[in-house]
Tab-separated table of C-alpha atoms in Angstrom:
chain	number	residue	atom	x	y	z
X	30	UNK	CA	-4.349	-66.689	-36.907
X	31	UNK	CA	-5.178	-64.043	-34.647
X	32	UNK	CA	-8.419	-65.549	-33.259
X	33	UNK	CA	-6.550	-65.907	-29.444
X	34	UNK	CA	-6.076	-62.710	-29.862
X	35	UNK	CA	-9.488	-61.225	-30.685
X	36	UNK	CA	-11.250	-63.553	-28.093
X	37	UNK	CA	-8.076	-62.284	-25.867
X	38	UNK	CA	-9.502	-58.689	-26.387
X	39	UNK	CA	-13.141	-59.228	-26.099
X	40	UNK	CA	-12.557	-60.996	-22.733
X	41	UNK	CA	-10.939	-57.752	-21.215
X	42	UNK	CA	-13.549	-55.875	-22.000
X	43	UNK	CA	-14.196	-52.241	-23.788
X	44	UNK	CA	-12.577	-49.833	-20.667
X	45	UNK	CA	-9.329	-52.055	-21.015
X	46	UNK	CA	-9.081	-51.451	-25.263
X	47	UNK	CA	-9.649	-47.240	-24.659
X	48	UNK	CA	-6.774	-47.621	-21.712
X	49	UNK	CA	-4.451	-49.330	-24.180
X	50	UNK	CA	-5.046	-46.596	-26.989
X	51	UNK	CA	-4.401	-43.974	-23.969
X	52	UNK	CA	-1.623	-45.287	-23.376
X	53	UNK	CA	-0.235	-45.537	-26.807
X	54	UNK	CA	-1.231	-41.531	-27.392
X	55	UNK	CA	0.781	-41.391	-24.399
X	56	UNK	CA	3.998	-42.779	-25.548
X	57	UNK	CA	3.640	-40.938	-29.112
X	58	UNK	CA	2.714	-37.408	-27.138
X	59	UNK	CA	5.889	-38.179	-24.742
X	60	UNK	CA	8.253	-39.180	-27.358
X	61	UNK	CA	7.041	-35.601	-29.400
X	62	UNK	CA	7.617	-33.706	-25.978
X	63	UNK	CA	11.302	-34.945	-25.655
X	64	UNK	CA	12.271	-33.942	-29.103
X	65	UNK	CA	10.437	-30.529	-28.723
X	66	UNK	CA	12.074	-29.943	-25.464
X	67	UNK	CA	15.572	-30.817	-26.710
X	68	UNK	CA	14.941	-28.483	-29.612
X	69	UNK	CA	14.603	-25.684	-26.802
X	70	UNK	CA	17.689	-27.012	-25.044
X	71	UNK	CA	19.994	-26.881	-27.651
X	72	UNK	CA	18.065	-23.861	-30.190
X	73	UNK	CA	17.479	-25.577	-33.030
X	74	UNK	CA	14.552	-26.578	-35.123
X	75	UNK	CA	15.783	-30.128	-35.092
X	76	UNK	CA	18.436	-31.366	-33.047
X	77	UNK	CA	19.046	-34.557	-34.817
X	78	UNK	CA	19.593	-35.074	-38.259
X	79	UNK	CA	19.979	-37.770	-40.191
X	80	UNK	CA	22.814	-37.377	-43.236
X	81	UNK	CA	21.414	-37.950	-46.984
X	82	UNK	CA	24.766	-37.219	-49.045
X	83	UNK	CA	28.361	-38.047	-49.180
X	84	UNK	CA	29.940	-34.608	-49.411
X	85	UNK	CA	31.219	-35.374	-46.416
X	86	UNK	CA	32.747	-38.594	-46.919
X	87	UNK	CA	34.597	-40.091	-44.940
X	88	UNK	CA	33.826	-38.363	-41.592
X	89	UNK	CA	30.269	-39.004	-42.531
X	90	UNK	CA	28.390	-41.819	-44.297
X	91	UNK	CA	24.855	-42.131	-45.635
X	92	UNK	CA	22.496	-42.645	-42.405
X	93	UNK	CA	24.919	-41.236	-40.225
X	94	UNK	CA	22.728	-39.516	-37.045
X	95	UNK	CA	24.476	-35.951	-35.922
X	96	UNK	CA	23.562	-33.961	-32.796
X	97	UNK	CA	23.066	-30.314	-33.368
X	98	UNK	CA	23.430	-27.150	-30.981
X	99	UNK	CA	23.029	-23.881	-32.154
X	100	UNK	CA	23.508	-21.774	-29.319
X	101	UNK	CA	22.480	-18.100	-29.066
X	102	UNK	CA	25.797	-16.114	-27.745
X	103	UNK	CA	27.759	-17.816	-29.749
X	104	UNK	CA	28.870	-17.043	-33.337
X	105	UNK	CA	29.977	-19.739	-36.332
X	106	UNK	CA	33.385	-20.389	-36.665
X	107	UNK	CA	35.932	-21.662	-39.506
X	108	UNK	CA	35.959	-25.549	-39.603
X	109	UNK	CA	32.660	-25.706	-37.969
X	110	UNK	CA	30.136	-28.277	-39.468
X	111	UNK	CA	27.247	-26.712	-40.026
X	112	UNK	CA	23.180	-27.836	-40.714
X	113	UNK	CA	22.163	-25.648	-43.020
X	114	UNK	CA	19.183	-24.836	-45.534
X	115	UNK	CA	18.734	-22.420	-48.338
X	116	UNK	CA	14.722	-21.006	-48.328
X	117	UNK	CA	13.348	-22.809	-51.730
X	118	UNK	CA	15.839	-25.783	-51.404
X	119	UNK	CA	14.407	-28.750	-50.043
X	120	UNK	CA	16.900	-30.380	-47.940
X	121	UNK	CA	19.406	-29.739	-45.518
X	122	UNK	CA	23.057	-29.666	-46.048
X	123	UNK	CA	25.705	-30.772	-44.053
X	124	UNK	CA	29.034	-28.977	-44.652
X	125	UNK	CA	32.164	-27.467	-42.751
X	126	UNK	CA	32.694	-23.266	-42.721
X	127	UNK	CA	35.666	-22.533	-44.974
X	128	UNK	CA	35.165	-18.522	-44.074
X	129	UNK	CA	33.793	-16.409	-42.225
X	130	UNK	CA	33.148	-12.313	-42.100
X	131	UNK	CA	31.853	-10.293	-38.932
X	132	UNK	CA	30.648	-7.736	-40.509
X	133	UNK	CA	30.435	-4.054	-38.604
X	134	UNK	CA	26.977	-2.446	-40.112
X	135	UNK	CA	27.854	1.265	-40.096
X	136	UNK	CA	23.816	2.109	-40.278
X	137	UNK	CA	22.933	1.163	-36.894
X	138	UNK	CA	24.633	0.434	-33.294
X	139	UNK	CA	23.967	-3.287	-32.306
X	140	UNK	CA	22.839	-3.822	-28.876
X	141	UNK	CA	25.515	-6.952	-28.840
X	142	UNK	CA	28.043	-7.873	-31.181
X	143	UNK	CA	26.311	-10.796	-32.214
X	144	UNK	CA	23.315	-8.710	-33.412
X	145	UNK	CA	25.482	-7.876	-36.465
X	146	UNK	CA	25.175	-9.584	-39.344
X	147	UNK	CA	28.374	-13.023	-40.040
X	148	UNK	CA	28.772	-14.012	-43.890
X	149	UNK	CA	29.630	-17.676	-44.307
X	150	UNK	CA	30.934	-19.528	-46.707
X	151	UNK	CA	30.952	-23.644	-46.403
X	152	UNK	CA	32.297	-26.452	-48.552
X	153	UNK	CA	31.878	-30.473	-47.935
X	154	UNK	CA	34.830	-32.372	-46.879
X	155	UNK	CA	34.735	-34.208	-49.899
X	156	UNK	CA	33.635	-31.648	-52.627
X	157	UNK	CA	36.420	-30.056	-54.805
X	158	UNK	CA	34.709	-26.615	-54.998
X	159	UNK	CA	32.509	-24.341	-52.375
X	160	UNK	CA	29.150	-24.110	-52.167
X	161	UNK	CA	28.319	-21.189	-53.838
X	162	UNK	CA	26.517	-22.873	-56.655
X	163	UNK	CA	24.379	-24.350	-53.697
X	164	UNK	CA	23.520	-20.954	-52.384
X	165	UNK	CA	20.677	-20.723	-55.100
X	166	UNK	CA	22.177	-16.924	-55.906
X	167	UNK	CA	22.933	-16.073	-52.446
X	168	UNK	CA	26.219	-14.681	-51.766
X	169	UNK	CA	26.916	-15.771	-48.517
X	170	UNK	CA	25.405	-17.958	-45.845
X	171	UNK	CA	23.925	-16.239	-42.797
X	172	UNK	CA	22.646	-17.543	-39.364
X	173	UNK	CA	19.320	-17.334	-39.992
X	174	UNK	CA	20.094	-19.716	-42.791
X	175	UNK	CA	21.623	-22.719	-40.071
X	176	UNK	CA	20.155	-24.924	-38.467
X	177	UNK	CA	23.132	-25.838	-36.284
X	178	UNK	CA	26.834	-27.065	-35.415
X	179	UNK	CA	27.150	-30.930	-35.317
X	180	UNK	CA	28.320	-31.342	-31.798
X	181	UNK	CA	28.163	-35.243	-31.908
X	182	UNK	CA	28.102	-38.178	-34.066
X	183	UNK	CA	26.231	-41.855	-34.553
X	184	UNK	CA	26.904	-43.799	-37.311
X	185	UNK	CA	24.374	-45.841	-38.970
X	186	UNK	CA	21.494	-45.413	-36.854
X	187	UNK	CA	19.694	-43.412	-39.260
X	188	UNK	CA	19.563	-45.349	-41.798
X	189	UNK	CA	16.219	-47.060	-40.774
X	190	UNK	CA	14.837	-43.799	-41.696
X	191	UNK	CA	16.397	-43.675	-45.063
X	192	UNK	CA	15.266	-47.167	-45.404
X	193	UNK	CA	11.280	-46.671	-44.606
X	194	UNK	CA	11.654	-43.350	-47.144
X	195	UNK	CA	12.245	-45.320	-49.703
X	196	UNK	CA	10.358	-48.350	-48.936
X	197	UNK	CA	6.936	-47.090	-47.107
X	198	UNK	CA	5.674	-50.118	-46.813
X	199	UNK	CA	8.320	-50.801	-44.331
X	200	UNK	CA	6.945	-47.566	-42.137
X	201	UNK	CA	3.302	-48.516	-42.441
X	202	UNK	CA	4.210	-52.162	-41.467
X	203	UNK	CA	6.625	-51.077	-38.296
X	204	UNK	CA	3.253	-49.014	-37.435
X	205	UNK	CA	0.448	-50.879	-37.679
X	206	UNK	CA	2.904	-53.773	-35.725
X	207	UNK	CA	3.418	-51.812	-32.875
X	208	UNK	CA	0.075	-50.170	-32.679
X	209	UNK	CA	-1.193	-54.076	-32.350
X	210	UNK	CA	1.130	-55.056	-30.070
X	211	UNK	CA	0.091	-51.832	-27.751
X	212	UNK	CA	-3.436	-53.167	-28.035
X	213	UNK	CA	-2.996	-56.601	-27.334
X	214	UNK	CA	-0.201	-56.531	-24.673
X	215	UNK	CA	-1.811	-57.308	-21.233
X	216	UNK	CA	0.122	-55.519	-18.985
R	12	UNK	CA	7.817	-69.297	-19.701
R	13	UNK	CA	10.649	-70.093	-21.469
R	14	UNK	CA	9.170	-69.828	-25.154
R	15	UNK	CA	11.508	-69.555	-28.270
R	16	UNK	CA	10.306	-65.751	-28.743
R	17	UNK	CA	10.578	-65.293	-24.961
R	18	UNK	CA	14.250	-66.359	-25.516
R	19	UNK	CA	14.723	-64.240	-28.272
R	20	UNK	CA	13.409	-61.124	-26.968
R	21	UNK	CA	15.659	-61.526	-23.377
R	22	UNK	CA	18.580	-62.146	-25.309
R	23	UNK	CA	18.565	-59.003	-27.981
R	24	UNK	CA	17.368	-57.031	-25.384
R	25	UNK	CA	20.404	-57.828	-23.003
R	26	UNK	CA	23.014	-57.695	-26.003
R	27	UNK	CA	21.068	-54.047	-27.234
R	28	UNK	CA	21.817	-52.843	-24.053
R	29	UNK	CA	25.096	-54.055	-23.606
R	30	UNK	CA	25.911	-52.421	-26.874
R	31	UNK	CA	24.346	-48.835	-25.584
R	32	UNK	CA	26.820	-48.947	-22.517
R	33	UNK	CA	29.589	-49.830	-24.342
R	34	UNK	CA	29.289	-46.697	-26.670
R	35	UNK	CA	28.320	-44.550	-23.913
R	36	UNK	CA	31.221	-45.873	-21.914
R	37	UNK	CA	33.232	-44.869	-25.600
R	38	UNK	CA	31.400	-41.314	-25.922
R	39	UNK	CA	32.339	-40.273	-22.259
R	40	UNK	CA	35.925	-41.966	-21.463
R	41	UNK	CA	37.273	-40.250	-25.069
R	42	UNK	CA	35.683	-37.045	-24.220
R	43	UNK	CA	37.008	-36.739	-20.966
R	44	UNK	CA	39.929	-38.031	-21.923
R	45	UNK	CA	40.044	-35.096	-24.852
R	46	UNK	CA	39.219	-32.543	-22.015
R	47	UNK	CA	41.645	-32.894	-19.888
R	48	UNK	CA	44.456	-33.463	-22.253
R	49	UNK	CA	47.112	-30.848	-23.052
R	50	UNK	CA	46.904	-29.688	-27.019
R	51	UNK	CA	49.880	-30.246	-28.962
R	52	UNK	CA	51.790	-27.456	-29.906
R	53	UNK	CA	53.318	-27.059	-33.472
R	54	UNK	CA	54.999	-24.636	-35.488
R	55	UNK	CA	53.863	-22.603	-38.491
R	56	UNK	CA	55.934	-19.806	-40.517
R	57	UNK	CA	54.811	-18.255	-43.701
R	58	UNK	CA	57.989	-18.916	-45.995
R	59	UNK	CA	56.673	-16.798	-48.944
R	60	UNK	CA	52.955	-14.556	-49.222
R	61	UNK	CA	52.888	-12.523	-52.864
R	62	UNK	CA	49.552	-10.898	-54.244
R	63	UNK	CA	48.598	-10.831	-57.647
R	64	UNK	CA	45.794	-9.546	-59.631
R	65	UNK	CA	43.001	-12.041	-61.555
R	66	UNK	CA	39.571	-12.514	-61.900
R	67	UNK	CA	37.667	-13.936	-59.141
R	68	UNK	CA	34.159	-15.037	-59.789
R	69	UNK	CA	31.785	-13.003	-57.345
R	70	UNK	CA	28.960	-14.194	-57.142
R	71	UNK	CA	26.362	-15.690	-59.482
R	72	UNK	CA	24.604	-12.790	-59.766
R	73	UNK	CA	27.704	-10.229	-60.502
R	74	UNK	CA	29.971	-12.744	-62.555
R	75	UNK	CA	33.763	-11.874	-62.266
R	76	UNK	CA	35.416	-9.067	-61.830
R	77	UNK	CA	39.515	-7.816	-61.751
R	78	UNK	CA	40.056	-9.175	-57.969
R	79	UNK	CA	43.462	-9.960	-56.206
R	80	UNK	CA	44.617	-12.761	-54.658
R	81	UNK	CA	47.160	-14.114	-52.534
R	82	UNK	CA	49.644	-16.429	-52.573
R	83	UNK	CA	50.405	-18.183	-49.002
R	84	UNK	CA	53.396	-20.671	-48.550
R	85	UNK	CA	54.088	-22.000	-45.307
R	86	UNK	CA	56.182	-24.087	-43.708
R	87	UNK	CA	54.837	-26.440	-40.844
R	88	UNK	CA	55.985	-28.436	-38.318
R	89	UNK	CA	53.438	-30.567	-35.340
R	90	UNK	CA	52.978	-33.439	-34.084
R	91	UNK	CA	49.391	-34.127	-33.425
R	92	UNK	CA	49.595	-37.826	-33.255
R	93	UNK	CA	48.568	-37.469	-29.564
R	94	UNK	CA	45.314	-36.659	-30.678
R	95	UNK	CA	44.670	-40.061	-32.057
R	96	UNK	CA	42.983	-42.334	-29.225
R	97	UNK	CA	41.143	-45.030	-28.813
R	98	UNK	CA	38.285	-43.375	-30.442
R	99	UNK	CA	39.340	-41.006	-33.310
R	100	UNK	CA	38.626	-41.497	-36.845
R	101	UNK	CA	40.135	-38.954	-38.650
R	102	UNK	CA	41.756	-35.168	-37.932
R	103	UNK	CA	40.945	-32.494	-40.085
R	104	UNK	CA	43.592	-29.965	-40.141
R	105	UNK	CA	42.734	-26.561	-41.537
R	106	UNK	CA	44.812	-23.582	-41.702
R	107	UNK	CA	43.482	-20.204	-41.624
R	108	UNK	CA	44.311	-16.746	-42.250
R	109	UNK	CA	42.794	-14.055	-39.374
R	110	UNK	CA	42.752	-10.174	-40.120
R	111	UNK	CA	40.433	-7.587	-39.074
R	112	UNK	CA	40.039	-5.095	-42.332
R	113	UNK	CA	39.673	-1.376	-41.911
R	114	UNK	CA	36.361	-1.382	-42.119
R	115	UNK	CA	35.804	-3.535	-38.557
R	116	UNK	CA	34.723	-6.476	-40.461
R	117	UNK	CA	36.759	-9.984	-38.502
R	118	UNK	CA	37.886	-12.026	-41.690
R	119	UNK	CA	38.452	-15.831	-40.588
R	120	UNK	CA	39.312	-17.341	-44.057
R	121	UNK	CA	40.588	-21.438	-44.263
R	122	UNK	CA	43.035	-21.782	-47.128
R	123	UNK	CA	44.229	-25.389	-46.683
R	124	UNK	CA	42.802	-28.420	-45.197
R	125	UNK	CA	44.165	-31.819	-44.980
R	126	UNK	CA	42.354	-35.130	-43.848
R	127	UNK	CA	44.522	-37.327	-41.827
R	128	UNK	CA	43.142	-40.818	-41.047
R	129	UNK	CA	46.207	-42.806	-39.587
R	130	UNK	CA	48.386	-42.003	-36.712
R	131	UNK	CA	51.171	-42.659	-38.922
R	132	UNK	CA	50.351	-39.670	-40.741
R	133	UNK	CA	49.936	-37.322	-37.940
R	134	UNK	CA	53.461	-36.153	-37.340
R	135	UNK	CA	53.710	-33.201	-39.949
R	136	UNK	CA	56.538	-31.631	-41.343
R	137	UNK	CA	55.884	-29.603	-45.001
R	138	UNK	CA	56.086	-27.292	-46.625
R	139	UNK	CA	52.488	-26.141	-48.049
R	140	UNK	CA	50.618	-23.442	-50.131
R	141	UNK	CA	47.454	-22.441	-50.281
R	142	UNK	CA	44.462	-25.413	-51.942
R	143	UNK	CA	41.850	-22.428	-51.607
R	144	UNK	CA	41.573	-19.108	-53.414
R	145	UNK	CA	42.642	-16.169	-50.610
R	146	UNK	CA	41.222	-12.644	-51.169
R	147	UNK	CA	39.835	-9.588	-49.862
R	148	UNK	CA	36.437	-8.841	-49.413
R	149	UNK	CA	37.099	-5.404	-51.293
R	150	UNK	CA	38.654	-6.037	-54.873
R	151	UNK	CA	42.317	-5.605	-53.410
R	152	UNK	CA	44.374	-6.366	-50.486
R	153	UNK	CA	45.970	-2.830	-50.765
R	154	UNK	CA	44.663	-1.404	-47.081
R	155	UNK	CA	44.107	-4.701	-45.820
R	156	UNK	CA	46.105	-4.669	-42.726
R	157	UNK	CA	48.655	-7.847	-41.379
R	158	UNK	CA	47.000	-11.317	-40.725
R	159	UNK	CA	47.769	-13.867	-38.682
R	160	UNK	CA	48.032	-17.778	-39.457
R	161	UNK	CA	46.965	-20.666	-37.742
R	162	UNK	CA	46.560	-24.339	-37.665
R	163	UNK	CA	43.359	-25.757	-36.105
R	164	UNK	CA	42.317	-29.817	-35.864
R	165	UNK	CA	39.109	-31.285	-35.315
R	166	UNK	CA	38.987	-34.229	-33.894
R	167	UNK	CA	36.004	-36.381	-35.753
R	168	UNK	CA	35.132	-39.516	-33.726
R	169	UNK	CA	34.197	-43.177	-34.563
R	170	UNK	CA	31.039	-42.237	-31.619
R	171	UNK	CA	30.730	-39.457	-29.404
R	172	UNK	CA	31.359	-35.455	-28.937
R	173	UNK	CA	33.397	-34.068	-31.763
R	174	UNK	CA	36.565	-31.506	-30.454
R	175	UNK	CA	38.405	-28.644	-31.905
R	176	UNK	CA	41.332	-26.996	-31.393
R	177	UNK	CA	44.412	-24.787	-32.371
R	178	UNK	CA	47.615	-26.424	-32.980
R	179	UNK	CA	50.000	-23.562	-34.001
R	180	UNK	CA	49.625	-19.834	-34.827
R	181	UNK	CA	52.440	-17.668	-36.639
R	182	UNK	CA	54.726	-16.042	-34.295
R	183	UNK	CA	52.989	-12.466	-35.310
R	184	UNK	CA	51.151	-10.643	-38.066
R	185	UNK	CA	52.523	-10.923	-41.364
R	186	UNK	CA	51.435	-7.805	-43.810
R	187	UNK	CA	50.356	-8.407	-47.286
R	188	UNK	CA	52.774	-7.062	-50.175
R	189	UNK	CA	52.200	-4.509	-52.927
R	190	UNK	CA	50.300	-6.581	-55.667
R	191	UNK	CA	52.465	-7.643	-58.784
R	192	UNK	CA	51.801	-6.095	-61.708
R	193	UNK	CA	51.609	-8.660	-65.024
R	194	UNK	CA	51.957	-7.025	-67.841
């Protein structure tokens, strides 16, 4: 089935197999460096997220992709959607601010208003209630708590990584395809 | 060569990238389009605001305790179809109430929300009260000085940049009344 193939490789020699594997380091190091460097851009920990619920049906579907920003000098505000996760729960939620509180600290002068502390609430869209049963006995939601403000919106993109979640054979199978092709392409 | 794969790969990579430029050329025309267009401009009045005492639940930690709560009904009036374009999915309309306590803290607290999907929908006249539970953060609204009322949209798209904006804001601050007593 392959045999073309194999005698294809052998005839090209050693060198040309190690430049092929360069090159496909190179793609995965390059595709890592963009989403690292538009984590810095827009000050998050992950600029794109994939959605997993439908709390916020119907703006937002299963494997819906959102863009995040999260930046620094500027605070949350009411209908917001926000990226956020609770330390000890294991996945990210997507919902919309229903209030927020600047509080004024009376213990210390801030160097900048935004160094004092905001209290968030949020609720999904499509969820009767807020989230304070999500808060896992927080009160409120803080900053440090969000991961960002959906800025934009892709439908259905993501849901090829829903789909390889639950079927990993799927992601091993897109792998080990591509990481052939890399090795046999000629060019 | 003109191999059936060949084939197959040229075409679905011509119609992938035709697809890509159409939703960029989506993203970008709407968003500009959103930018540079003037907000509509609606009406809101509180017809009625009356505070009365319950129990709230705090937190999961605290439970309840005796808390007040008010009582918003408004009257509003915009027309926001404008905002639906060749490229809008829904609106979500939220009205909140703005006050900054005595103690410094800014309060920005939604009380209603409404989802419109169709253009048909958009033009809004009603009267409406609050779907959300209003109160202080301190027990009572007793020192809690006059807040102000407004209606904000976000536009949610079918692709692109989401947008927000205000669409109406009471005329000025309205003060909270004495709580009712139930006895």
């Amino acid at each position: 089935m392959f045999a073309d193939e194999f005698k294809a490789l052998r005839r090209l020699g050693f060198r040309h197999v190690l430049l092929q594997v360069l090159n496909f380091i190179q793609v995965l190091a390059s595709g890592f460096m963009m989403w690292k460097g538009l984590g810095l851009v827009t000050n998050t920990e992950s600029p794109i997220v994939v959605v997993l619920s439908g709390s916020m049906e119907p703006a937002f579907y299963r494997g819906d992709l959102l863009f995040l920003t999260n930046p620094s000098a500027k605070r949350y505000a009411t209908g917001d959607i926000t990226v956020y996760k609770i330390p000890g729960a294991d996945i990210p939620i997507v919902h919309r601010v229903l209030e927020t509180h600047d509080v004024v600290s009376k213990d210390y002068v801030a160097a900048s208003p935004l160094a004092q502390p905001q209290l968030i609430l949020t609720k999904g869209d499509n969820n009767p209630v807020d989230d304070l049963d999500l808060y896992q006995g927080l009160e409120w939601l803080e900053r440090r708590h969000i991961i960002g403000k959906v800025q934009g919106f892709l439908p259905y993109v993501g849901y090829v990584t829903i789909a390889m979640n639950d079927f990993p054979q799927l992601k091993y199978a897109l792998l080990g395809g591509l990481g052939l092709l890399a090795l046999i392409q000629r060019e | 060569m003109h191999t059936i794969s060949s084939r197959v790969s040229n075409v679905s990579a011509f119609l992938s990238s035709c697809i890509m430029g159409l939703v960029l050329a989506v993203a970008v025309t709407s968003a500009l389009y959103q930018m540079y267009q003037t907000p509509p401009a609606g009406e809101l009045a509180v017809t009625n605001l009356k505070v009365l005492p319950g129990k709230g639940r705090y937190s999961r930690k605290y439970g309840t305790r005796q808390q007040e709560f008010a009582f918003v009904n408004l009257n509003l009036t915009a027309d926001l179809s404008p905002l639906f374009h060749w490229n809008t999915k829904q609106l979500f309309l939220y009205v909140s109430a703005e006050y900054t306590d005595q103690q410094g803290t800014v309060n920005d607290v939604v009380i209603w929300d409404r989802i419109v999907r169709r253009k048909e929908d958009a033009n809004i006249s009603s009267n409406i009260h609050n779907k959300y539970r209003f109160k202080a953060m301190s027990p009572t609204f007793q020192n809690v000085p006059p807040a102000q009322y407004t209606l904000k949209y976000n536009v949610m798209p079918y692709i692109g940049m989401l947008a927000w904006g205000e669409a109406a804001r009471t005329s000025e601050p309205i003060p909270f009344p004495e709580a009712h007593q139930l006895s």
